[in-house]
Tab-separated table of C-alpha atoms in Angstrom:
chain	number	residue	atom	x	y	z
A	1	MET	CA	-14.263	-19.205	6.783
A	2	TYR	CA	-12.799	-15.856	5.885
A	3	TYR	CA	-13.661	-14.026	2.641
A	4	GLY	CA	-11.401	-11.340	1.363
A	5	PHE	CA	-12.216	-9.107	-1.705
A	6	ASP	CA	-9.366	-7.207	-3.132
A	7	ILE	CA	-11.255	-4.414	-5.275
A	8	GLY	CA	-9.246	-2.433	-7.995
A	9	GLY	CA	-10.137	-0.428	-10.907
A	10	THR	CA	-10.363	-3.252	-13.524
A	11	LYS	CA	-11.076	-6.559	-11.398
A	12	ILE	CA	-12.281	-7.878	-8.138
A	13	GLU	CA	-10.238	-10.627	-6.611
A	14	PHE	CA	-11.952	-12.841	-4.388
A	15	GLY	CA	-10.382	-15.368	-1.855
A	16	ALA	CA	-11.758	-17.694	0.793
A	17	PHE	CA	-9.513	-18.793	3.619
A	18	ASP	CA	-10.026	-21.517	6.341
A	19	THR	CA	-8.973	-21.007	9.978
A	20	THR	CA	-5.406	-22.126	9.405
A	21	LEU	CA	-5.244	-19.115	6.938
A	22	THR	CA	-4.988	-21.485	3.963
A	23	ARG	CA	-6.573	-20.253	0.647
A	24	VAL	CA	-9.220	-22.715	-0.386
A	25	ALA	CA	-11.014	-20.728	-3.090
A	26	THR	CA	-10.181	-18.108	-5.567
A	27	GLU	CA	-11.918	-16.118	-8.380
A	28	ARG	CA	-11.919	-13.005	-10.354
A	29	LEU	CA	-14.327	-10.706	-11.791
A	30	PRO	CA	-14.553	-7.495	-13.529
A	31	THR	CA	-15.188	-4.401	-11.512
A	32	PRO	CA	-18.486	-2.485	-12.099
A	33	LEU	CA	-17.239	0.964	-12.508
A	34	LYS	CA	-20.500	2.847	-13.339
A	35	ASP	CA	-23.117	0.887	-11.758
A	36	TYR	CA	-23.387	0.734	-8.001
A	37	GLU	CA	-26.221	-1.644	-7.826
A	38	ARG	CA	-24.474	-3.912	-10.023
A	39	PHE	CA	-21.252	-3.613	-7.841
A	40	VAL	CA	-23.225	-4.551	-4.564
A	41	GLU	CA	-24.682	-7.478	-6.703
A	42	VAL	CA	-21.390	-8.650	-7.524
A	43	ILE	CA	-20.040	-8.971	-3.997
A	44	VAL	CA	-23.396	-10.297	-2.489
A	45	GLY	CA	-23.466	-12.981	-5.142
A	46	GLN	CA	-20.014	-13.956	-4.450
A	47	VAL	CA	-20.567	-14.270	-0.835
A	48	GLU	CA	-23.831	-16.146	-1.048
A	49	LYS	CA	-22.261	-18.509	-3.747
A	50	TYR	CA	-19.494	-19.454	-1.391
A	51	ASP	CA	-21.489	-19.611	1.619
A	52	GLN	CA	-23.323	-22.355	-0.157
A	53	ILE	CA	-20.279	-24.094	-1.680
A	54	LEU	CA	-18.373	-24.174	1.798
A	55	GLY	CA	-21.369	-24.779	3.881
A	56	CYS	CA	-21.099	-21.683	6.207
A	57	LEU	CA	-21.599	-18.066	6.794
A	58	GLY	CA	-18.106	-16.486	5.913
A	59	HIS	CA	-16.654	-13.339	7.469
A	60	VAL	CA	-16.415	-10.624	4.925
A	61	GLY	CA	-13.482	-8.226	4.599
A	62	LEU	CA	-13.135	-5.803	1.570
A	63	GLY	CA	-9.886	-3.928	0.655
A	64	LEU	CA	-10.186	-1.057	-2.017
A	65	PRO	CA	-8.145	2.018	-3.069
A	66	GLY	CA	-10.074	4.618	-0.953
A	67	THR	CA	-11.127	5.585	2.487
A	68	GLU	CA	-14.427	5.529	4.410
A	69	ARG	CA	-15.332	8.785	5.896
A	70	VAL	CA	-15.424	8.120	9.592
A	71	ASP	CA	-18.372	10.559	10.235
A	72	ASP	CA	-21.018	9.242	7.826
A	73	GLY	CA	-19.624	6.191	6.213
A	74	THR	CA	-19.446	7.173	2.650
A	75	LEU	CA	-16.586	6.175	0.609
A	76	LEU	CA	-13.837	8.519	-1.005
A	77	THR	CA	-12.290	6.722	-4.183
A	78	ALA	CA	-11.161	8.021	-7.296
A	79	ASN	CA	-10.548	4.733	-9.048
A	80	ILE	CA	-13.992	3.213	-8.796
A	81	PRO	CA	-16.645	5.887	-9.268
A	82	SER	CA	-19.484	3.380	-9.037
A	83	VAL	CA	-19.050	3.353	-5.119
A	84	ASN	CA	-17.540	6.911	-4.748
A	85	GLY	CA	-19.833	8.654	-2.111
A	86	ARG	CA	-21.724	5.532	-1.260
A	87	ARG	CA	-22.221	3.852	1.921
A	88	LEU	CA	-21.079	0.663	0.600
A	89	ARG	CA	-20.057	-1.302	4.083
A	90	GLN	CA	-23.709	-0.336	5.532
A	91	ASP	CA	-25.383	-1.437	2.377
A	92	LEU	CA	-23.483	-4.738	2.215
A	93	GLU	CA	-24.249	-5.569	5.945
A	94	GLN	CA	-27.911	-5.011	5.148
A	95	ARG	CA	-27.918	-7.317	2.300
A	96	LEU	CA	-25.589	-9.982	3.807
A	97	LYS	CA	-27.145	-9.691	7.464
A	98	ARG	CA	-23.662	-9.799	8.923
A	99	PRO	CA	-20.762	-7.505	9.822
A	100	VAL	CA	-18.576	-6.417	6.879
A	101	ARG	CA	-15.040	-4.936	7.512
A	102	LEU	CA	-13.730	-2.382	4.890
A	103	GLU	CA	-10.012	-1.016	4.489
A	104	ASN	CA	-7.751	0.799	2.484
A	105	ASP	CA	-5.822	-1.732	0.205
A	106	ALA	CA	-2.511	-0.503	1.613
A	107	ASN	CA	-3.666	-1.413	4.999
A	108	CYS	CA	-4.729	-4.911	3.716
A	109	PHE	CA	-1.459	-5.238	2.046
A	110	ILE	CA	0.554	-4.756	5.341
A	111	LEU	CA	-1.901	-6.863	7.462
A	112	SER	CA	-1.338	-9.830	5.037
A	113	GLU	CA	2.583	-9.454	5.802
A	114	ALA	CA	2.172	-8.732	9.285
A	115	TRP	CA	0.125	-12.038	9.884
A	116	ASP	CA	2.673	-14.041	8.349
A	117	ASP	CA	4.509	-16.370	10.654
A	118	SER	CA	7.697	-14.681	10.530
A	119	LEU	CA	6.213	-11.241	11.612
A	120	ARG	CA	3.354	-12.562	13.742
A	121	ASP	CA	4.944	-11.636	16.946
A	122	CYS	CA	6.430	-8.413	15.868
A	123	PRO	CA	5.293	-5.418	17.793
A	124	SER	CA	5.050	-2.903	14.840
A	125	VAL	CA	5.115	-3.403	11.221
A	126	MET	CA	5.181	-0.657	8.590
A	127	GLY	CA	4.153	-1.208	5.077
A	128	LEU	CA	5.375	1.000	2.320
A	129	ILE	CA	4.293	0.724	-1.285
A	130	LEU	CA	6.631	1.944	-3.923
A	131	GLY	CA	4.588	1.529	-6.959
A	132	THR	CA	2.748	3.921	-9.308
A	133	GLY	CA	2.277	5.858	-6.207
A	134	PHE	CA	3.567	5.867	-2.719
A	135	GLY	CA	1.665	4.973	0.285
A	136	GLY	CA	1.540	2.848	3.351
A	137	GLY	CA	-0.173	1.283	6.381
A	138	LEU	CA	0.799	0.606	10.107
A	139	VAL	CA	0.147	-2.601	12.126
A	140	TYR	CA	0.722	-2.584	15.913
A	141	ARG	CA	0.444	-5.903	17.828
A	142	GLY	CA	-1.384	-7.369	14.870
A	143	GLU	CA	-3.957	-4.676	14.235
A	144	ILE	CA	-4.302	-1.967	11.667
A	145	PHE	CA	-3.945	1.665	13.128
A	146	SER	CA	-6.247	3.720	10.987
A	147	GLY	CA	-6.168	6.920	12.969
A	148	ARG	CA	-9.242	9.072	13.650
A	149	ASN	CA	-10.024	9.864	9.931
A	150	HIS	CA	-8.756	6.594	8.586
A	151	VAL	CA	-5.804	8.150	6.871
A	152	ALA	CA	-3.027	6.920	9.167
A	153	GLY	CA	-0.247	5.539	6.949
A	154	GLU	CA	-1.186	7.795	3.815
A	155	VAL	CA	2.506	8.985	3.841
A	156	GLY	CA	2.427	9.658	0.283
A	157	HIS	CA	0.809	12.946	0.980
A	158	MET	CA	3.117	14.236	3.406
A	159	ARG	CA	5.241	17.088	1.857
A	160	ILE	CA	8.856	16.296	0.935
A	161	PRO	CA	11.301	17.319	3.854
A	162	ILE	CA	13.635	20.120	3.769
A	163	ASP	CA	16.907	18.137	3.478
A	164	ALA	CA	15.340	16.199	0.565
A	165	TRP	CA	14.492	19.371	-1.197
A	166	PHE	CA	17.972	20.579	-0.819
A	167	TRP	CA	19.094	17.250	-2.113
A	168	LEU	CA	17.209	17.704	-5.360
A	169	GLY	CA	19.557	20.578	-6.306
A	170	ASP	CA	19.532	24.096	-7.541
A	171	ASN	CA	16.599	23.745	-9.742
A	172	PRO	CA	14.245	21.399	-7.799
A	173	PRO	CA	10.955	20.326	-9.531
A	174	LEU	CA	7.730	21.346	-7.766
A	175	PHE	CA	5.642	18.179	-8.849
A	176	GLN	CA	1.873	18.357	-8.788
A	177	CYS	CA	0.067	15.592	-7.063
A	178	GLY	CA	-3.281	13.931	-7.680
A	179	CYS	CA	-4.622	15.003	-4.382
A	180	GLY	CA	-4.320	18.775	-5.514
A	181	GLN	CA	-1.382	19.746	-3.402
A	182	GLN	CA	2.157	20.144	-4.666
A	183	GLY	CA	5.407	18.689	-3.236
A	184	CYS	CA	3.815	15.339	-2.001
A	185	LEU	CA	6.170	12.490	-1.467
A	186	GLU	CA	4.169	10.407	-3.696
A	187	SER	CA	5.285	12.614	-6.599
A	188	TYR	CA	9.078	12.081	-5.886
A	189	ILE	CA	9.844	8.467	-4.376
A	190	SER	CA	7.116	6.515	-6.319
A	191	GLY	CA	7.649	4.735	-9.493
A	192	ARG	CA	6.195	7.785	-11.231
A	193	GLY	CA	8.456	10.179	-9.226
A	194	PHE	CA	11.455	7.875	-10.209
A	195	GLU	CA	10.597	8.331	-13.873
A	196	GLY	CA	9.839	11.931	-13.362
A	197	LEU	CA	13.049	12.730	-11.532
A	198	TYR	CA	15.013	11.094	-14.272
A	199	CYS	CA	13.370	13.295	-16.966
A	200	HIS	CA	13.936	16.342	-14.961
A	201	ARG	CA	17.655	15.690	-14.211
A	202	TYR	CA	18.676	14.447	-17.778
A	203	GLY	CA	15.955	15.631	-20.077
A	204	VAL	CA	15.007	12.201	-21.420
A	205	SER	CA	11.850	10.367	-20.697
A	206	LYS	CA	12.411	6.683	-19.725
A	207	PRO	CA	10.264	3.866	-18.008
A	208	ALA	CA	11.660	2.769	-14.484
A	209	VAL	CA	12.295	-0.631	-15.819
A	210	GLU	CA	14.506	0.529	-18.658
A	211	ILE	CA	16.336	2.898	-16.218
A	212	ILE	CA	16.909	0.077	-13.895
A	213	GLY	CA	17.958	-2.187	-16.745
A	214	ASP	CA	20.599	0.406	-17.743
A	215	PHE	CA	21.793	0.486	-14.289
A	216	HIS	CA	22.465	-3.229	-14.079
A	217	THR	CA	24.538	-2.934	-17.409
A	218	GLY	CA	26.705	-0.366	-15.982
A	219	ASP	CA	25.561	2.713	-17.873
A	220	PRO	CA	26.917	5.645	-15.918
A	221	THR	CA	23.907	8.029	-16.435
A	222	ALA	CA	21.631	5.514	-14.872
A	223	SER	CA	24.207	4.619	-12.090
A	224	ASP	CA	24.404	8.300	-11.186
A	225	PHE	CA	20.665	8.553	-10.944
A	226	VAL	CA	20.171	5.511	-8.788
A	227	ASP	CA	22.754	6.701	-6.541
A	228	PHE	CA	20.952	10.164	-6.394
A	229	PHE	CA	17.439	8.578	-5.990
A	230	ILE	CA	18.415	6.145	-3.153
A	231	GLU	CA	19.922	8.896	-1.181
A	232	LEU	CA	16.647	10.801	-1.565
A	233	LEU	CA	14.541	7.833	-0.680
A	234	ALA	CA	16.853	7.363	2.390
A	235	ILE	CA	16.246	10.946	3.567
A	236	CYS	CA	12.399	10.715	3.329
A	237	LEU	CA	12.244	7.204	4.919
A	238	GLY	CA	14.699	8.681	7.693
A	239	ASN	CA	11.907	11.097	8.368
A	240	LEU	CA	9.212	8.568	8.407
A	241	PHE	CA	11.204	6.240	10.640
A	242	THR	CA	11.894	9.006	13.138
A	243	ALA	CA	8.296	9.693	13.645
A	244	HIS	CA	6.921	6.157	13.918
A	245	ASP	CA	10.056	4.012	14.803
A	246	PRO	CA	8.679	0.663	13.414
A	247	HIS	CA	10.535	-2.762	14.285
A	248	THR	CA	10.027	-4.077	10.656
A	249	VAL	CA	9.389	-2.346	7.479
A	250	VAL	CA	7.888	-4.405	4.383
A	251	LEU	CA	8.129	-2.682	0.908
A	252	GLY	CA	5.747	-3.565	-2.103
A	253	GLY	CA	5.137	-2.269	-5.467
A	254	GLY	CA	7.216	-2.392	-8.571
A	255	LEU	CA	10.168	-0.370	-7.234
A	256	SER	CA	10.376	-2.847	-4.309
A	257	ASN	CA	11.843	-5.535	-6.741
A	258	PHE	CA	14.835	-3.442	-7.185
A	259	GLU	CA	17.534	-5.422	-5.138
A	260	GLN	CA	19.672	-2.307	-4.807
A	261	LEU	CA	17.353	-0.623	-2.324
A	262	TYR	CA	17.933	-3.510	0.280
A	263	GLN	CA	21.714	-3.232	-0.245
A	264	ASP	CA	21.994	0.523	0.107
A	265	LEU	CA	19.109	1.837	2.218
A	266	PRO	CA	19.939	0.491	5.859
A	267	GLN	CA	23.355	2.157	5.800
A	268	ARG	CA	22.082	5.467	4.188
A	269	ILE	CA	19.110	5.844	6.423
A	270	ARG	CA	21.165	5.761	9.372
A	271	ARG	CA	22.429	8.984	8.608
A	272	TYR	CA	19.104	10.693	8.819
A	273	LEU	CA	18.049	9.189	12.016
A	274	LEU	CA	18.499	10.215	15.807
A	275	PRO	CA	22.000	9.274	17.146
A	276	ILE	CA	20.454	6.685	19.399
A	277	ALA	CA	18.382	4.962	16.565
A	278	GLN	CA	18.953	2.131	14.463
A	279	CYS	CA	17.564	1.546	11.121
A	280	PRO	CA	14.748	-1.090	11.242
A	281	GLU	CA	14.698	-4.393	9.293
A	282	ILE	CA	13.705	-3.517	5.711
A	283	ARG	CA	12.249	-6.613	3.741
A	284	ARG	CA	10.525	-7.434	0.522
A	285	ALA	CA	6.912	-8.269	0.583
A	286	LYS	CA	6.401	-11.989	0.672
A	287	TYR	CA	3.112	-12.138	-0.826
A	288	GLY	CA	3.080	-9.643	-3.677
A	289	ALA	CA	-0.109	-9.427	-5.721
A	290	THR	CA	-1.937	-11.784	-3.494
A	291	GLY	CA	-1.310	-9.729	-0.335
A	292	GLY	CA	-4.497	-7.516	-0.870
A	293	VAL	CA	-7.009	-10.436	-0.885
A	294	ARG	CA	-5.299	-12.086	2.018
A	295	GLY	CA	-5.219	-8.777	4.044
A	296	ALA	CA	-8.798	-8.322	3.268
A	297	ALA	CA	-9.763	-11.540	4.605
A	298	PHE	CA	-7.693	-11.161	7.686
A	299	LEU	CA	-9.572	-7.870	8.639
A	300	ASN	CA	-11.723	-10.100	10.752
A	301	LEU	CA	-8.826	-11.931	12.415
A	302	GLN	CA	-7.289	-8.842	14.036
A	303	ARG	CA	-6.559	-9.625	17.812
């Protein structure tokens, strides 16, 4: 059995999967945000509980919004203070007497998609999350590529490219990012960036869902903004695709549900690629909110 934990700032989702990758158990628990020992006990308790129920010693994988420092194994995560700076993986391995795999939640998301039957044989899959923030992950021949410092795929913290900066106009906003830098892609092409750019451009604050709703009703301001934003997104993705040249790109997060992206992006992105390059296939995530727990479980299935 393969156990996956999708760990967020409010809940921990557990899933158990058999060798056919079919989910056979699920459970949700609140995330202990302040007590590290309690956090460890929750994970250990779930593993031991389902070992007994399923009659096996399951393989354990965790996905969470953070990164394990490669040199000392401590975690860097802003959303789960109880585990920040802790050697969570080593402590769990000591308690459970088995290996534990741990990855960034964006990497788990794209591993889940890449292990779908339709993409299993795809040489390279890039996952991009257009949610509150903007991030991603890279899977090459069925395996996550994390890089030397476990930050490969953290494309949200690349700076906005010069042609995108020009596209922002004569008075471009220099947004502050949560990482402490300015001008990160996350601040412009995420859901938060979508709303911030609309406010900067028109002087009105609106949630993304309302702007998109206005677009669907033919509102001229929303139509103008969507045209502007998709071009900005095409410029930024064109730069990413030139660097990584993925075969397939899977979009997740709230903005990924906006159908207009899939209609417009492939044609627009071509203008920002090398003349010999074709735009990769761009598809919507298949597994949605369940992708994180699937990917965490599949960490132990990488080829």
